Coordinates of C-alpha atoms and ligand atoms in Angstrom, one line a residue:
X1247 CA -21.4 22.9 10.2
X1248 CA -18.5 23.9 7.5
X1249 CA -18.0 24.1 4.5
X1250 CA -15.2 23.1 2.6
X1251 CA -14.7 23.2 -2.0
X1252 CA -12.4 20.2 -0.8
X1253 CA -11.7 17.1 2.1
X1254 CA -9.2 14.6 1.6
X1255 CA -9.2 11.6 3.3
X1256 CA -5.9 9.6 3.8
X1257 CA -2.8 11.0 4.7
X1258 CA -0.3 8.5 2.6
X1259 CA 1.9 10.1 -0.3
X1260 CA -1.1 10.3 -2.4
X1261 CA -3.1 12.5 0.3
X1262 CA -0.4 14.7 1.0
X1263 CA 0.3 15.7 -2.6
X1264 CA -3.3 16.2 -3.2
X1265 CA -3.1 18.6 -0.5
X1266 CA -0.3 20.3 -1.4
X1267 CA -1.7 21.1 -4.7
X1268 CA -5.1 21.7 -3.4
X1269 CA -3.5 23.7 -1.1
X1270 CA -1.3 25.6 -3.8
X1271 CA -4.8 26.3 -5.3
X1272 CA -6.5 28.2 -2.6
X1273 CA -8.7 25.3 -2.3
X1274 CA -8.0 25.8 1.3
X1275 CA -8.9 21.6 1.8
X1276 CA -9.2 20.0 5.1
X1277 CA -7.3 16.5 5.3
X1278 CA -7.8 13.7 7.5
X1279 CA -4.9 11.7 8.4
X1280 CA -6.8 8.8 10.0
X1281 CA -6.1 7.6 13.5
X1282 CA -7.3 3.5 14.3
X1283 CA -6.9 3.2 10.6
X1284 CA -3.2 3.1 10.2
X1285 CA -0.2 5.4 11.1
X1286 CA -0.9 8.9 9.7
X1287 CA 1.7 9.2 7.4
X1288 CA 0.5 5.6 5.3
X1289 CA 2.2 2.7 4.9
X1290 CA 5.7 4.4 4.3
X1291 CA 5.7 4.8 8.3
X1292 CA 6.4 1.0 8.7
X1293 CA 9.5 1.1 6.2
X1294 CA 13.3 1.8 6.5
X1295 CA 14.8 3.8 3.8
X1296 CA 13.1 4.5 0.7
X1297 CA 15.9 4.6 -2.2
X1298 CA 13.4 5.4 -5.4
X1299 CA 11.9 8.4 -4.1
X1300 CA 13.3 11.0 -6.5
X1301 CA 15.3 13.8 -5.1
X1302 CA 16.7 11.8 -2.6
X1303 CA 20.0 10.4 -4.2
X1304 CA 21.2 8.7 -0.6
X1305 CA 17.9 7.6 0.3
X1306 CA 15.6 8.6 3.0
X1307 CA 13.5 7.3 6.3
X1308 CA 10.2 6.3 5.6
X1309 CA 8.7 8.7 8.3
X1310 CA 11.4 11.5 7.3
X1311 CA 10.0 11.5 4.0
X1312 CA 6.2 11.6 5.3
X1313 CA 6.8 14.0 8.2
X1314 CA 8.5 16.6 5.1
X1315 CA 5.2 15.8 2.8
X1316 CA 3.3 16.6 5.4
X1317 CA 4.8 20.0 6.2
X1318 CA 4.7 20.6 3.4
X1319 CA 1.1 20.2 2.7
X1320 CA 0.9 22.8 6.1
X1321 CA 2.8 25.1 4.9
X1322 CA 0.5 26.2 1.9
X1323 CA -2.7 26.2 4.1
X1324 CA -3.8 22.5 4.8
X1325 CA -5.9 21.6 7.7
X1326 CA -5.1 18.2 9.4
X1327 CA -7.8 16.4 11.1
X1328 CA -6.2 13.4 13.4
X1329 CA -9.0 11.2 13.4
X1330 CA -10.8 8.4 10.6
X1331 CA -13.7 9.2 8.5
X1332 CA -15.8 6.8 9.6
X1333 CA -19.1 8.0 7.2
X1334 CA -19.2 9.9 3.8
X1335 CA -22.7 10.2 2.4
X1336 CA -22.5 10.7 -1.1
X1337 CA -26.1 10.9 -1.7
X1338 CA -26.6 14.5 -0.5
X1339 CA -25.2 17.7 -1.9
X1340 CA -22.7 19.3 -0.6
X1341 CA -21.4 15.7 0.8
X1342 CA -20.7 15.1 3.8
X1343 CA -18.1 13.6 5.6
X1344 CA -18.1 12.4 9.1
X1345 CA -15.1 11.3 11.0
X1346 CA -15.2 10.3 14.7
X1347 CA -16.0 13.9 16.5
X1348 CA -16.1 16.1 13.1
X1349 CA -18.9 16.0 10.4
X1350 CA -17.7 18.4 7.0
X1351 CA -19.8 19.7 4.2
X1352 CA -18.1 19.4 1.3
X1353 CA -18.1 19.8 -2.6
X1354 CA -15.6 17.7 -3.6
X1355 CA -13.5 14.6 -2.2
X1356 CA -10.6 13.3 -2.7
X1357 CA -9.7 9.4 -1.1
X1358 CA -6.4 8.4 -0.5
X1359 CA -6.8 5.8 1.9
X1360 CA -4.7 3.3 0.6
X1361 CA -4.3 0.1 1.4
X1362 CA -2.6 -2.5 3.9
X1363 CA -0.4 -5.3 2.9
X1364 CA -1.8 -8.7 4.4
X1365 CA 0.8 -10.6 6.7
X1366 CA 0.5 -13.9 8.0
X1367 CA -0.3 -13.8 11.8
X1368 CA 2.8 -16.2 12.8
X1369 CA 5.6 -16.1 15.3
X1370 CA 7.8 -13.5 14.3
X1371 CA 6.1 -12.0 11.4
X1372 CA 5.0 -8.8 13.7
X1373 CA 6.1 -5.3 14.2
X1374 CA 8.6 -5.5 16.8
X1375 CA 9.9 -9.0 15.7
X1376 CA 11.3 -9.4 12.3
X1377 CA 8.9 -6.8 10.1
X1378 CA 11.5 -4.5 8.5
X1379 CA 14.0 -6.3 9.6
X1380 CA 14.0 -8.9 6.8
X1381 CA 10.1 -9.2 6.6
X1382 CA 8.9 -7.3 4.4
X1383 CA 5.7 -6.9 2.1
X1384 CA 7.5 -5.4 -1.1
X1385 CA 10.2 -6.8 -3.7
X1386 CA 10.3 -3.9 -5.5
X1387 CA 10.3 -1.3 -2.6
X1388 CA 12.8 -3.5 -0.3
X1389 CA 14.6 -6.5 -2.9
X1390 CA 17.7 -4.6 -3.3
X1391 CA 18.8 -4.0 0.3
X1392 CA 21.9 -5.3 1.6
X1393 CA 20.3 -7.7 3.4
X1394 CA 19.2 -9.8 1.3
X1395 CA 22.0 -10.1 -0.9
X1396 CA 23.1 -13.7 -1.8
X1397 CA 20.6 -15.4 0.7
X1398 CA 18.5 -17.9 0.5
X1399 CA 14.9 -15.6 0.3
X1400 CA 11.0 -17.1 0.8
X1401 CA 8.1 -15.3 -1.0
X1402 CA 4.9 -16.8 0.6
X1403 CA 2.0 -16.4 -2.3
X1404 CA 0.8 -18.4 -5.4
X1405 CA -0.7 -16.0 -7.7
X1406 CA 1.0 -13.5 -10.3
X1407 CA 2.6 -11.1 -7.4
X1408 CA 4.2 -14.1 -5.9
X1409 CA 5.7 -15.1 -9.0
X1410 CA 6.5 -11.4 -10.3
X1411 CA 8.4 -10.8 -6.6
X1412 CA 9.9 -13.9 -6.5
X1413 CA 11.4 -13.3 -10.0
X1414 CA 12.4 -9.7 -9.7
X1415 CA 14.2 -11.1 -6.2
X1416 CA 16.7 -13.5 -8.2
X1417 CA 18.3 -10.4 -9.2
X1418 CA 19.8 -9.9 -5.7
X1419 CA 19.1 -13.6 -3.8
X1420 CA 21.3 -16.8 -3.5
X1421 CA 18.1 -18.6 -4.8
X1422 CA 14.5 -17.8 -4.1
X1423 CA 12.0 -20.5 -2.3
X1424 CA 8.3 -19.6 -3.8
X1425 CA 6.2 -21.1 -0.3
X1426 CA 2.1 -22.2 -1.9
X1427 CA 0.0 -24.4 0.6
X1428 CA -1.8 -25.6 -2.8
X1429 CA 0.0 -27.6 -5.3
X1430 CA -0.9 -25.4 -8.0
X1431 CA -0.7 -21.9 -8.6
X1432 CA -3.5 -18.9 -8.6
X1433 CA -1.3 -17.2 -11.3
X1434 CA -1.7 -16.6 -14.7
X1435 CA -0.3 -19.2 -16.8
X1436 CA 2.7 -17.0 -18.0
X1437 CA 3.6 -15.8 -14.8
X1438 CA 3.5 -19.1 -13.3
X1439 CA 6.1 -20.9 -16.5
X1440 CA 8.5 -17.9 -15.9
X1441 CA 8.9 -18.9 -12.7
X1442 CA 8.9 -22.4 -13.0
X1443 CA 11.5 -21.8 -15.6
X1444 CA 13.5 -19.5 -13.6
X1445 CA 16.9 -21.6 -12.5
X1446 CA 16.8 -19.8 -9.3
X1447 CA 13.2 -20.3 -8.1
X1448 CA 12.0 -23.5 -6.5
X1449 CA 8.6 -24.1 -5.4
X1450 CA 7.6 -25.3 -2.4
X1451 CA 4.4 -26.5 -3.0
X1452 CA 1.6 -28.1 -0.2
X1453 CA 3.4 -25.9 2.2
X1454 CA 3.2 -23.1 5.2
X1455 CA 5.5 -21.0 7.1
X1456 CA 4.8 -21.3 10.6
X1457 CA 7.8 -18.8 12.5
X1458 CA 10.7 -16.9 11.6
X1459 CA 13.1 -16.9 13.6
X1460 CA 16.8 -15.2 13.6
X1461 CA 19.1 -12.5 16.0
X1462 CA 19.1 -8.8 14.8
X1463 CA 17.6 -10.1 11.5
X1464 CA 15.7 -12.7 10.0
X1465 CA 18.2 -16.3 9.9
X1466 CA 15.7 -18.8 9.8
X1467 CA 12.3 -20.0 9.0
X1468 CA 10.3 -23.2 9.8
X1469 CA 8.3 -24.6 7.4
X1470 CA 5.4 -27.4 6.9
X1471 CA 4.1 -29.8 4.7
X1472 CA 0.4 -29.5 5.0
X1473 CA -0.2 -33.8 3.1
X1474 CA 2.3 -34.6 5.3
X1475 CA 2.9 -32.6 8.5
X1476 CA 6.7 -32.8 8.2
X1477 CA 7.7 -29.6 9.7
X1478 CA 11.6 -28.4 9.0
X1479 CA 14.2 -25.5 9.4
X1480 CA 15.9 -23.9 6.9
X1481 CA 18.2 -20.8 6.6
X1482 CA 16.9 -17.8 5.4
X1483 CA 18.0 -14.2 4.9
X1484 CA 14.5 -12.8 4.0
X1485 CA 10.5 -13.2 3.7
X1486 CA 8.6 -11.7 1.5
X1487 CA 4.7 -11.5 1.8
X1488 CA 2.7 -11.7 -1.4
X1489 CA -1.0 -12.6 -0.2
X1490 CA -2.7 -9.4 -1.4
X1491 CA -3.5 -6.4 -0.2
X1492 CA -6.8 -4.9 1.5
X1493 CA -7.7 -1.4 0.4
X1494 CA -9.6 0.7 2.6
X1495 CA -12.9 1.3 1.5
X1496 CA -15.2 -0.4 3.8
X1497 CA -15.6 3.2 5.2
X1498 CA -17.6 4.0 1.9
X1499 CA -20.3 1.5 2.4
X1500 CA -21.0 0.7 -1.6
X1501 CA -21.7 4.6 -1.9
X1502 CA -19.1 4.0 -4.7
X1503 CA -18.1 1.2 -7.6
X1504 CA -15.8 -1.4 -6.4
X1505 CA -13.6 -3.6 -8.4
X1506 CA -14.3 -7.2 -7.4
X1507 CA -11.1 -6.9 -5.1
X1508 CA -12.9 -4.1 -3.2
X1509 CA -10.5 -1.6 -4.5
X1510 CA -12.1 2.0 -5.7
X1511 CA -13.0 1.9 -9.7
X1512 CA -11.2 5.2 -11.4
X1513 CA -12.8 6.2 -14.7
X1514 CA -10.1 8.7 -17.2
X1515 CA -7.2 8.6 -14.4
X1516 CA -9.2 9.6 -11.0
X1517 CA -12.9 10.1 -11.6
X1518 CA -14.6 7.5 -9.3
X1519 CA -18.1 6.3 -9.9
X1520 CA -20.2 9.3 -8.1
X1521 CA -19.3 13.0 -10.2
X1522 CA -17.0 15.2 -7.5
X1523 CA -15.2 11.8 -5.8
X1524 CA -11.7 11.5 -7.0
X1525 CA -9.2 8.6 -6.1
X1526 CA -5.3 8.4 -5.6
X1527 CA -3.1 6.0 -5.0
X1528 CA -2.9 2.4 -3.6
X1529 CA -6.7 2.7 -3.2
X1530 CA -7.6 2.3 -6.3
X1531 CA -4.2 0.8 -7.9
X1532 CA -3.4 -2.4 -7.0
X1533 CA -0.9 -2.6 -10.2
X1534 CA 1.9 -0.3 -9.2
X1535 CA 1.8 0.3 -5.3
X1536 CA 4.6 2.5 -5.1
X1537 CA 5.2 5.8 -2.7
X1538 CA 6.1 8.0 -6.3
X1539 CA 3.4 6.7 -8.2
X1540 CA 0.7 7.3 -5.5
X1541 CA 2.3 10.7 -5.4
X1542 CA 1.3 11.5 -8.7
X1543 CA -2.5 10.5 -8.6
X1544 CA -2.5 12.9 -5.7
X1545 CA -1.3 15.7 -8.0
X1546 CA -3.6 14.3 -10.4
X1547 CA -6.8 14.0 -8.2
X1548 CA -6.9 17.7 -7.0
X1549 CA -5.6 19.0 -10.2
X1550 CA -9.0 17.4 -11.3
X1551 CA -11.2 18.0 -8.5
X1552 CA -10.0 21.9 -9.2
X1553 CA -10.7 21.6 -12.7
X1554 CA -14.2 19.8 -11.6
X1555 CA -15.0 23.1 -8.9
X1556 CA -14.4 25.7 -11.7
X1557 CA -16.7 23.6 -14.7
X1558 CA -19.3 23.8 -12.2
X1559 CA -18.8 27.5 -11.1
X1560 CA -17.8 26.0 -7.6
X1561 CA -14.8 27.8 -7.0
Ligands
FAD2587 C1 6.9 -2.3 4.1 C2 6.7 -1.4 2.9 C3 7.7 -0.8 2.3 C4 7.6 0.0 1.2 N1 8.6 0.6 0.6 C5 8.5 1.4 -0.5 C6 9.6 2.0 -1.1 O1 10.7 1.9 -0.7 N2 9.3 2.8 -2.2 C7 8.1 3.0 -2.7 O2 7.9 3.8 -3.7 N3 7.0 2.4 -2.1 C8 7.2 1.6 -1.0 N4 6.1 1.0 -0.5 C9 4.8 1.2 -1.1 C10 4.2 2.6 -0.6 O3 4.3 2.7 0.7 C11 2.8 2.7 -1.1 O4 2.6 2.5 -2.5 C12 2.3 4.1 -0.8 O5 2.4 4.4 0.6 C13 0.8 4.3 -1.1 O6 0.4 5.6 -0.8 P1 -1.1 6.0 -0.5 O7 -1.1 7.4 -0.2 O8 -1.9 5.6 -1.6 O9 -1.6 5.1 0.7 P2 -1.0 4.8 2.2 O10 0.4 5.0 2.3 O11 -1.5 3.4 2.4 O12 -1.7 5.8 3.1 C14 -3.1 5.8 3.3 C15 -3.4 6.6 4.6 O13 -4.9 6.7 4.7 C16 -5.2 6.6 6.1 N5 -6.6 6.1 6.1 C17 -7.1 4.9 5.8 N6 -8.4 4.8 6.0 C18 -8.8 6.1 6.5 C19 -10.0 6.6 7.0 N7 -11.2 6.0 7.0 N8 -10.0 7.9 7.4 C20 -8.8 8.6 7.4 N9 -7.6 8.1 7.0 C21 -7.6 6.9 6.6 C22 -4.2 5.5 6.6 O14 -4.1 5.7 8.0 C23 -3.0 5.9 5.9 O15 -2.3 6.9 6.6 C24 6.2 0.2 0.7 C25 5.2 -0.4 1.3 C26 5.4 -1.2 2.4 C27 4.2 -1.9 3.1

């Protein structure tokens, strides 16, 4: 079997900087990319343009941006492995990692696996309907585009991201709709009064959205009162899920300390819970979720899985 100082798992922007600093390092890591996980390439391979990416004053392609990361990861000695780990077992030494025809021995690991943005399963909420194309998952990452400008825009959610999204959005909206099935909100108390507050938010509680509908773009959605069944149309020049996110780490099978949302713990920036296991990006951060800042816990996690390999005469 081999034997490799480092494997990454997850080929976002968080895995692809680790490897390109791993890489840098002559830590000669193997990386792999996953396959019925997600696209290879992370969650940026379902996006448009990406306009805060630094270095990229006119913007650039989702996939562009992940196809350059990942050549560049290649370039400096990184092997990909196109499959998911579907096993690590943590309790032996080396580790080993097992992916779907592949087992690895390994001294250190890095997991970047990310996570996926729920979405609710209705009529034209799907890839090849209206995702990306004024359904989105991300106010921060997508708020500004043209397309939503002056429109009337729906964040479905009730707890603080709903609020936080539906507040950063009056910045560009005609007025933002928050949609709750509850009549209350999950979010913290100050969350919720800023957007209560907020002249351009309504709330629109005790109810669902059940389709979206438009042309090119999003144009419409139907919604419904769940006391009283009314079901109506309304205009609407975007959607904006905030129900949470799942991070992958079912694959690790409690081998390492969850938070109660089942992302991965870090301890002093990307130590996880088992000595030799880092963790970067959306993983483990459920706070920031952004392409630059997962980025940087890449650099981060095999700048300290390096440092780790030469404190334990490894290297
Ligand atoms: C629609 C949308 C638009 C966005 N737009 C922007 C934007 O404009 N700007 C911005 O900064 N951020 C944006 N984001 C957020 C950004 O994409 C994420 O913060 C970032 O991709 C997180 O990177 P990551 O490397 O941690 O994980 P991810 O990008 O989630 O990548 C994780 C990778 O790990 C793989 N994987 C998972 N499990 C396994 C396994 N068991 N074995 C092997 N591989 C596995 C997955 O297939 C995936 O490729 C957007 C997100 C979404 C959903």
């Amino acid at each position: 079997m081999q034997r490799r100082k480092v494997v990454i798992i997850g080929s976002g922007p968080a895995g692809y900087t680790a490897a390109i600093y791993a890489s840098r390092a002559n830590l000669q890591p193997l990386l792999y990319e996953g396959f019925f996980s997600g696209t290879a390439g992370g969650q940026l391979m379902t996006t448009t343009e990406v306009e805060n990416f630094p270095g990229f004053p006119e913007g650039i392609e989702g996939p562009e941006l992940m196809l350059r990361c990942r050549k560049q990861a290649q370039r400096f000695g990184t092997e990909l492995v196109t499959e998911d780990v579907t096993n690590i077992n943590l309790s032996q030494y080396p580790f080993l990692v097992s992916g779907s025809k592949t087992n690895v021995c390994t001294s250190s690991i890095i997991i970047a696996t990310g996570a996926l943005a729920k979405r609710l399963d209705i009529e034209g909420a799907h890839d090849g309907e209206f995702w990306q194309k004024g359904v989105t998952a991300c106010a921060v990452c997508d708020g500004a585009a043209p397309i939503f400008r002056d429109k009337d825009l729906y964040v479905i959610g009730g707890g603080d991201s709903a609020c936080e999204e539906a507040i950063f959005l009056t910045k560009y909206g005609k007025k933002v709709y928050i949609v709750h099935r509850r009549d209350q909100f999950r979010a913290s108390k100050i969350m919720a009064e800023r957007a209560l507050n907020h002249p351009k938010i309504e709330v629109l509680w005790d109810t669902v959205l059940t389709k979206i509908e438009g042309q090119d773009v999003v144009g419409s959605v139907k919604l419904q009162n769940v006391k009283t069944k009314e079901e109506y149309k309304r205009d609407a020049g975007g959607v904006f899920f905030a129900i949470g996110f799942t991070p992958n780490t079912a694959f690790l099978n409690g081998q390492l300390e969850l938070t109660e949302n089942n992302y991965l713990k870090i301890f002093n920036h990307t130590k996880t819970s088992v000595e030799g296991v880092f963790a970067a990006g959306d993983v483990h951060d459920s706070k920031y979720r952004q392409a630059v800042s997962a980025a940087g816990d890449g650099c981060m996690a095999a700048m300290d899985a390096e440092r780790w390999l030469s404190e334990k005469g490894l290297l």
